[in-house]
N, CA and C of each residue as an Amber inpcrd file, in Angstrom:
protein
   381
 -17.2440000 -60.2580000  -3.6270000 -16.0070000 -58.8630000  -4.2990000
 -14.9510000 -58.5260000  -4.6030000 -15.0870000 -58.1430000  -5.1230000
 -13.4780000 -57.6350000  -6.1670000 -13.0080000 -56.7920000  -5.3700000
 -12.2450000 -56.5140000  -3.9340000 -10.5580000 -55.3720000  -4.0300000
  -9.8570000 -55.6180000  -4.3120000  -9.8330000 -54.2980000  -5.1520000
  -7.8120000 -53.9680000  -5.2880000  -6.9680000 -54.1100000  -4.5550000
  -6.1160000 -53.7220000  -3.6380000  -4.9210000 -53.5610000  -3.5330000
  -3.6570000 -53.4270000  -3.8730000  -3.3490000 -52.0660000  -2.7910000
  -2.4440000 -51.3520000  -3.1510000  -1.9120000 -50.9010000  -2.2690000
   0.1220000 -50.8080000  -2.0360000   0.7770000 -50.3460000  -0.8990000
   1.8890000 -48.9380000  -1.8220000   1.8100000 -48.6770000  -0.5270000
   3.3780000 -47.4200000  -0.9820000   4.4020000 -48.3230000  -0.2960000
   4.5950000 -49.6580000   0.7140000   5.4320000 -50.6730000   1.0120000
   5.4470000 -51.6270000  -0.1380000   5.8140000 -51.8560000  -1.2540000
   5.6700000 -52.4740000  -3.1320000   5.9050000 -51.7000000  -3.7100000
   6.6200000 -52.0230000  -4.9120000   7.1800000 -51.3250000  -6.2420000
   5.5780000 -51.7390000  -6.8230000   5.4440000 -49.3640000  -7.2390000
   4.4210000 -49.7190000  -7.7560000   4.5200000 -49.9980000  -9.2240000
   3.7380000 -49.9620000  -9.5920000   2.9560000 -50.5340000 -10.9440000
   3.5250000 -50.1940000 -12.0750000   3.8410000 -50.3840000 -12.9420000
   4.6830000 -50.6910000 -13.9880000   3.5400000 -49.9540000 -15.0550000
   2.2460000 -50.1520000 -15.0810000   1.9300000 -50.7160000 -16.1470000
   0.0630000 -50.5850000 -15.3830000  -0.3090000 -50.4030000 -16.1350000
  -2.2980000 -51.0740000 -15.7150000  -2.5090000 -51.6980000 -15.0480000
  -2.0070000 -52.8360000 -14.4820000  -2.2100000 -53.0480000 -13.4410000
  -1.8970000 -53.1100000 -12.6820000  -2.9530000 -54.1670000 -11.2690000
  -2.7400000 -53.9060000  -9.7420000  -2.1190000 -54.3130000  -9.8360000
  -1.4800000 -54.2640000  -7.5630000  -0.5930000 -54.3180000  -6.9410000
  -1.1370000 -55.7150000  -6.9190000  -2.3810000 -56.6050000  -6.6450000
  -3.2180000 -57.7880000  -6.2890000  -4.6090000 -57.0260000  -6.5490000
  -5.3250000 -57.7650000  -6.3400000  -6.6940000 -58.1750000  -6.4160000
  -7.0930000 -59.0340000  -5.2310000  -8.1490000 -59.1780000  -4.2350000
  -8.8470000 -59.5550000  -3.3020000  -9.7350000 -59.9790000  -3.6140000
 -10.6670000 -61.6290000  -4.0760000 -11.9760000 -62.1150000  -3.8150000
 -12.1870000 -62.6810000  -2.6250000 -12.9760000 -63.0710000  -1.4460000
 -13.3570000 -63.0680000  -1.1190000 -12.0870000 -63.1520000  -0.2490000
 -11.5470000 -65.0650000   0.3560000 -10.0230000 -65.3640000   1.0900000
  -9.2650000 -65.2150000   0.3050000  -9.3130000 -65.3700000  -0.5980000
  -8.0580000 -65.4460000  -2.3850000  -7.4790000 -64.3530000  -2.9690000
  -6.5560000 -64.2980000  -2.8190000  -5.4180000 -62.8910000  -3.2010000
  -4.8740000 -62.7400000  -4.7940000  -5.0430000 -62.7720000  -5.3910000
  -3.8050000 -62.7120000  -6.8940000  -3.5250000 -61.7790000  -6.4630000
  -1.6370000 -62.0740000  -6.3510000  -0.9420000 -61.4700000  -6.4370000
   0.5980000 -60.8050000  -7.7310000  -0.2310000 -59.8650000  -8.1420000
   0.7220000 -59.2880000  -9.4950000   1.9100000 -59.2260000  -9.1340000
   3.0800000 -59.9210000 -10.6270000   4.4530000 -59.5160000 -10.5560000
   5.4330000 -59.0070000 -10.3130000   6.0400000 -59.5220000  -9.4850000
   6.8480000 -58.7300000  -8.5510000   8.6640000 -58.5000000  -9.1420000
   9.5640000 -58.4040000  -9.1360000  10.7540000 -57.9510000  -9.3630000
  11.8140000 -57.1110000  -8.3760000  12.4400000 -56.9270000  -7.9010000
  14.0580000 -57.0690000  -7.3600000  13.8880000 -56.0950000  -6.8980000
  13.8710000 -54.6370000  -7.2550000  14.1580000 -53.5010000  -7.0880000
  12.9030000 -52.8990000  -6.0070000  13.7220000 -51.6550000  -6.1330000
  13.5040000 -50.7080000  -5.3500000  12.8210000 -49.9470000  -4.4800000
  11.0420000 -49.9220000  -3.6450000  10.1510000 -49.2970000  -4.4150000
  10.1140000 -48.1070000  -4.4180000  11.3590000 -46.6430000  -3.5340000
  11.3580000 -45.7200000  -4.2610000  11.9890000 -45.3130000  -5.2090000
  13.0500000 -45.3620000  -5.6000000  13.3780000 -45.6900000  -7.5400000
  12.7230000 -46.3690000  -8.6850000  12.6010000 -47.3950000  -7.6310000
  11.7270000 -48.1640000  -9.3200000  13.6690000 -49.1710000  -9.8500000
  14.8330000 -49.1120000  -8.9980000  15.9100000 -49.0510000  -9.9550000
  15.2370000 -51.6620000  -9.2710000  16.3470000 -51.6860000 -10.4430000
  16.8330000 -53.2820000 -10.1940000  17.7790000 -53.3890000  -9.6070000
  17.7150000 -54.0280000  -8.0050000  18.2480000 -53.7000000  -6.5650000
  19.8940000 -55.2980000  -7.5090000  20.7120000 -55.0430000  -6.7710000
  21.5120000 -55.8200000  -6.1900000  22.8080000 -56.1130000  -7.3700000
  23.1410000 -55.5700000  -8.6760000  23.9420000 -55.2960000  -9.9130000
  24.2230000 -57.4320000 -10.3020000  23.0570000 -57.4670000 -10.1820000
  22.7240000 -59.1130000 -11.6130000  23.0770000 -60.1540000  -9.9570000
  23.7480000 -59.2320000  -8.3690000  23.6630000 -60.4570000  -7.3770000
  22.0490000 -61.4450000  -7.1530000  21.9490000 -62.3040000  -7.6580000
  20.5950000 -62.8800000  -7.6980000  20.0070000 -63.0810000  -6.2750000
  20.4430000 -63.0110000  -5.1250000  20.5620000 -63.3920000  -4.2140000
  19.9050000 -61.8210000  -3.8690000  20.2580000 -61.1480000  -3.9900000
  19.7000000 -59.6160000  -3.6520000  18.3360000 -59.4750000  -4.7340000
  18.3310000 -59.0760000  -5.7060000  17.6400000 -58.7090000  -6.2960000
  16.3020000 -60.2760000  -5.2530000  16.5490000 -61.2200000  -5.2800000
  15.7670000 -62.6030000  -5.0800000  14.6770000 -61.7540000  -3.4170000
  15.5280000 -61.1940000  -2.6080000  15.3990000 -60.9800000  -1.0350000
  14.5380000 -59.0950000  -1.3540000  14.6750000 -58.9680000  -2.7500000
  13.9440000 -57.5850000  -2.5220000  12.5600000 -57.5610000  -3.3570000
  12.1880000 -59.2360000  -4.3230000  11.2260000 -59.5350000  -4.9950000
  10.1900000 -59.8230000  -3.9080000  10.8530000 -60.3690000  -3.2900000
  10.3140000 -60.9920000  -1.3520000  10.0210000 -60.2060000  -0.8970000
   9.8180000 -59.1340000  -0.8420000   9.5630000 -58.0820000   0.0920000
   9.1870000 -57.6800000  -0.3470000   8.8940000 -56.8020000  -1.9490000
   7.8500000 -56.5740000  -2.5540000   6.6410000 -57.3530000  -2.2120000
   6.7670000 -59.1160000  -2.5460000   5.2360000 -59.8740000  -1.8090000
   4.5760000 -59.5180000  -0.3360000   6.0080000 -59.7360000  -0.2230000
   4.8080000 -59.0810000   1.5920000   4.7090000 -58.3600000   2.0930000
   5.0510000 -56.5280000   1.5220000   4.5660000 -55.7340000   1.6960000
   2.5930000 -55.7860000   1.6280000   2.5480000 -56.6440000   0.0100000
   0.8380000 -56.7970000  -1.0670000   0.4100000 -57.4810000  -0.2130000
   0.8490000 -58.9220000   0.3330000   0.0110000 -59.5340000   0.9900000
   0.0270000 -59.2650000   2.6490000   0.7770000 -58.6100000   3.0600000
   0.3500000 -57.1040000   4.5180000  -0.8730000 -56.2500000   4.6110000
  -0.8620000 -56.2590000   2.7650000  -1.8010000 -54.8720000   2.6170000
  -3.2090000 -55.1700000   2.8170000  -2.6410000 -56.2920000   2.0780000
  -4.3970000 -57.4350000   1.8310000  -4.5870000 -57.8750000   2.9080000
  -3.9770000 -57.8150000   3.7730000  -4.4480000 -58.0900000   5.5490000
  -4.5290000 -59.5890000   5.9160000  -3.1100000 -59.8990000   4.7050000
  -2.0140000 -61.6750000   5.4930000  -0.8870000 -61.6810000   5.4460000
  -0.2110000 -62.3930000   5.4650000   1.2220000 -62.5610000   5.8780000
   1.7880000 -63.7690000   4.5420000   3.2350000 -64.0750000   4.2930000
   3.4420000 -64.4820000   3.3960000   2.7170000 -66.3370000   4.1390000
   2.9340000 -66.6970000   4.9070000   1.7370000 -67.9680000   5.4080000
   1.2400000 -68.1820000   4.8160000   0.2700000 -67.3330000   4.1110000
  -0.7720000 -67.4430000   3.3480000  -1.3000000 -67.6660000   2.5700000
   0.4460000 -67.5760000   0.9950000   0.7880000 -68.0030000  -0.0690000
   0.8160000 -69.7520000  -0.1770000  -0.7420000 -69.7250000  -1.4250000
  -0.5560000 -71.5700000  -1.4670000   0.7220000 -71.5980000  -3.0500000
   0.4760000 -70.8810000  -3.4650000   1.3900000 -70.5060000  -4.5960000
   2.4460000 -69.3950000  -5.5140000   3.2030000 -70.0400000  -6.2810000
   4.1420000 -68.9560000  -6.0750000   4.9840000 -69.4510000  -7.8270000
   4.5850000 -68.0870000  -8.8400000   5.5420000 -68.7780000  -9.8490000
   6.6160000 -67.8120000  -9.6960000   8.0280000 -68.2590000 -10.1580000
   8.9680000 -67.7420000 -10.6380000   9.7300000 -67.8930000 -12.0510000
   9.8620000 -66.5400000 -12.5880000  10.1550000 -66.5630000 -13.8530000
  12.0520000 -65.6430000 -13.3940000  12.4930000 -66.7080000 -14.8090000
  14.3730000 -66.1740000 -14.1220000  14.8370000 -66.0500000 -15.4560000
  15.3130000 -65.5040000 -15.0970000  16.5120000 -65.2710000 -16.3850000
  17.5010000 -66.8710000 -17.1610000  17.9550000 -67.3850000 -16.1390000
  18.7470000 -68.0690000 -16.0830000  17.5580000 -69.2930000 -15.5510000
  18.2710000 -70.7420000 -15.7180000  17.7030000 -71.8330000 -14.2510000
  18.6300000 -71.5410000 -13.7290000  19.7590000 -71.6590000 -13.6780000
  20.6880000 -71.8310000 -13.1420000  20.9100000 -70.3740000 -11.6720000
  19.7780000 -69.8140000 -12.0160000  20.2110000 -68.8750000 -10.2070000
  19.3240000 -69.7040000  -9.7450000  18.4840000 -70.9760000  -9.6940000
  17.9560000 -70.9870000  -9.0060000  18.5950000 -71.4320000  -7.2420000
  19.0350000 -72.0650000  -7.6020000  20.0920000 -72.5610000  -5.9930000
  20.4770000 -71.2000000  -5.7600000  21.1850000 -69.8510000  -5.5990000
  20.9920000 -69.1690000  -4.9770000  20.0210000 -68.3860000  -4.8460000
  18.6400000 -68.6030000  -5.1430000  17.3190000 -67.9830000  -5.7030000
  16.8890000 -68.5920000  -4.0930000  16.5850000 -70.2180000  -4.5520000
  16.4540000 -70.8090000  -2.8610000  16.2850000 -70.7010000  -2.2880000
  18.3060000 -70.1470000  -1.4590000  18.9140000 -69.3280000  -0.2390000
  17.9840000 -68.6770000   0.3290000  17.9180000 -67.7470000  -0.2240000
  16.9290000 -67.1720000  -0.1900000  15.4080000 -67.5160000   0.0130000
  15.0670000 -67.9740000  -0.8160000  13.7570000 -68.1270000  -1.1730000
  13.3550000 -69.0700000   0.3740000  13.5630000 -69.1150000   0.7240000
  14.1390000 -70.3320000   2.1210000  13.9500000 -69.6960000   2.9620000
  14.3850000 -68.5040000   3.7800000  13.8730000 -68.2930000   4.5430000
  12.3470000 -67.0540000   4.8980000  12.3420000 -66.8970000   3.9180000
  10.7680000 -65.9770000   3.5560000   9.5030000 -67.4950000   3.9070000
  10.3130000 -68.8800000   3.7450000   9.6180000 -69.8010000   4.1580000
   9.9780000 -71.1300000   4.8550000  10.9590000 -70.9950000   5.3110000
  10.9160000 -71.7050000   6.1040000   9.8030000 -73.1590000   6.5430000
   8.8790000 -73.5690000   6.4660000   8.0310000 -74.1670000   7.4050000
   6.5520000 -73.7830000   6.0850000   6.5620000 -75.7660000   5.5510000
   5.3200000 -75.7760000   4.2570000   5.3990000 -74.4180000   3.7580000
   6.6760000 -74.6060000   3.0380000   6.3710000 -73.7400000   1.5870000
   4.6520000 -73.9850000   0.4610000   4.6250000 -72.5980000  -0.2340000
   3.3720000 -72.4900000  -0.6340000   4.3400000 -73.7540000  -2.0620000
   3.0240000 -74.0560000  -3.0010000   2.9280000 -74.8460000  -4.4080000
   4.6540000 -73.8710000  -5.3300000   4.7240000 -74.8180000  -5.9600000
   5.8860000 -73.5300000  -6.8350000   6.4110000 -74.2170000  -8.0650000
   6.7180000 -72.7190000  -9.3420000   6.1810000 -73.3000000 -10.6530000
   7.9720000 -72.2110000 -10.8370000   8.7930000 -72.6240000 -11.4740000
  10.2580000 -72.0510000 -12.4150000  10.2310000 -72.3330000 -13.5590000
  10.5470000 -71.1420000 -14.3090000  10.4730000 -71.5370000 -16.0480000
  11.1320000 -69.9580000 -16.5850000  12.3870000 -70.1920000 -16.3680000
  13.0310000 -69.0940000 -17.2430000  12.5310000 -68.3240000 -18.8060000
  12.5060000 -67.7690000 -17.9560000  11.7650000 -67.1830000 -19.1040000
  13.7690000 -65.5660000 -19.7790000  13.3850000 -65.3440000 -21.1710000
  15.2730000 -65.2540000 -21.6720000  14.2980000 -63.8500000 -21.7670000
  13.5110000 -62.7160000 -20.8100000  13.7800000 -60.8620000 -20.8420000
  12.1970000 -60.9860000 -20.4050000  13.2050000 -59.6620000 -19.4170000
  11.5750000 -59.6160000 -18.0090000  12.0010000 -57.7940000 -17.9500000
  10.9870000 -57.8010000 -17.6150000  10.6760000 -56.5210000 -17.8110000
  11.5100000 -55.1350000 -17.4230000  12.8750000 -54.2440000 -17.5220000
  13.1950000 -52.9790000 -16.6870000  15.0620000 -54.3970000 -15.9430000
  14.5410000 -55.2470000 -17.1480000  16.6070000 -56.1730000 -17.2410000
  16.6970000 -56.8760000 -16.0840000  15.5410000 -57.0540000 -14.9880000
  15.2070000 -58.1510000 -14.4780000  15.6220000 -59.2150000 -14.5900000
  16.5140000 -59.9340000 -13.6630000  16.2060000 -61.3820000 -13.8370000
  15.6890000 -61.9320000 -13.2900000  15.2210000 -62.1740000 -12.3640000
  13.5260000 -62.6310000 -12.3620000  12.5470000 -61.8620000 -11.6810000
  11.4180000 -62.1730000 -11.4470000   9.8010000 -62.1740000 -11.3360000
   8.6640000 -63.4680000 -10.4260000   8.1940000 -62.8800000  -9.7160000
   7.1980000 -63.5510000  -8.7270000   6.1060000 -63.3090000  -9.1260000
   5.5390000 -63.8530000  -8.7700000   3.9620000 -63.8180000  -8.7350000
   3.6370000 -64.6430000  -7.8560000   1.7970000 -64.9930000  -6.6910000
   1.9510000 -65.8160000  -6.0350000   0.4040000 -65.7450000  -5.8160000
  -0.2690000 -66.7410000  -5.1520000  -1.6840000 -66.6290000  -5.0560000
  -1.3790000 -66.4440000  -3.3400000  -2.8780000 -65.7910000  -2.2620000
  -3.2470000 -66.3010000  -1.4520000  -4.0300000 -66.7840000  -0.8060000
  -4.2900000 -67.0260000   0.6150000  -5.9850000 -68.0710000   0.9610000
  -5.3790000 -67.1080000   2.2780000  -6.6800000 -66.3740000   2.7600000
  -6.1500000 -66.2600000   4.2500000  -6.7790000 -66.1100000   4.7590000
  -5.7770000 -66.7480000   5.5420000  -7.1230000 -67.0970000   7.3680000
  -8.5560000 -67.0620000   7.9350000
């Protein structure tokens, strides 16, 4: 059975998609950027660590709305405008996944929506 997940605690979709879809114990989380949930503005003025924190907070709010937590995330896809951001990205990322981090891929993407420098999506399996 498919359940659509929506929370006011994360950035609202900017197009025709769901924040997440839950199927049994699996949760597929849509891409999130480092934008403020109230204004939609990308945060950090180019500071990738601030933008990363906002993106991860949006991801966290969505997985919590689905009944899980960050520890339930098994796969993260990272899209960044410049792979040179990854060291600063990882400094923040490690604080959200301090042990047993999920599998991950990072890709350099030339143009992300809204002027974002990064976007994340994820898959979780709830305990």
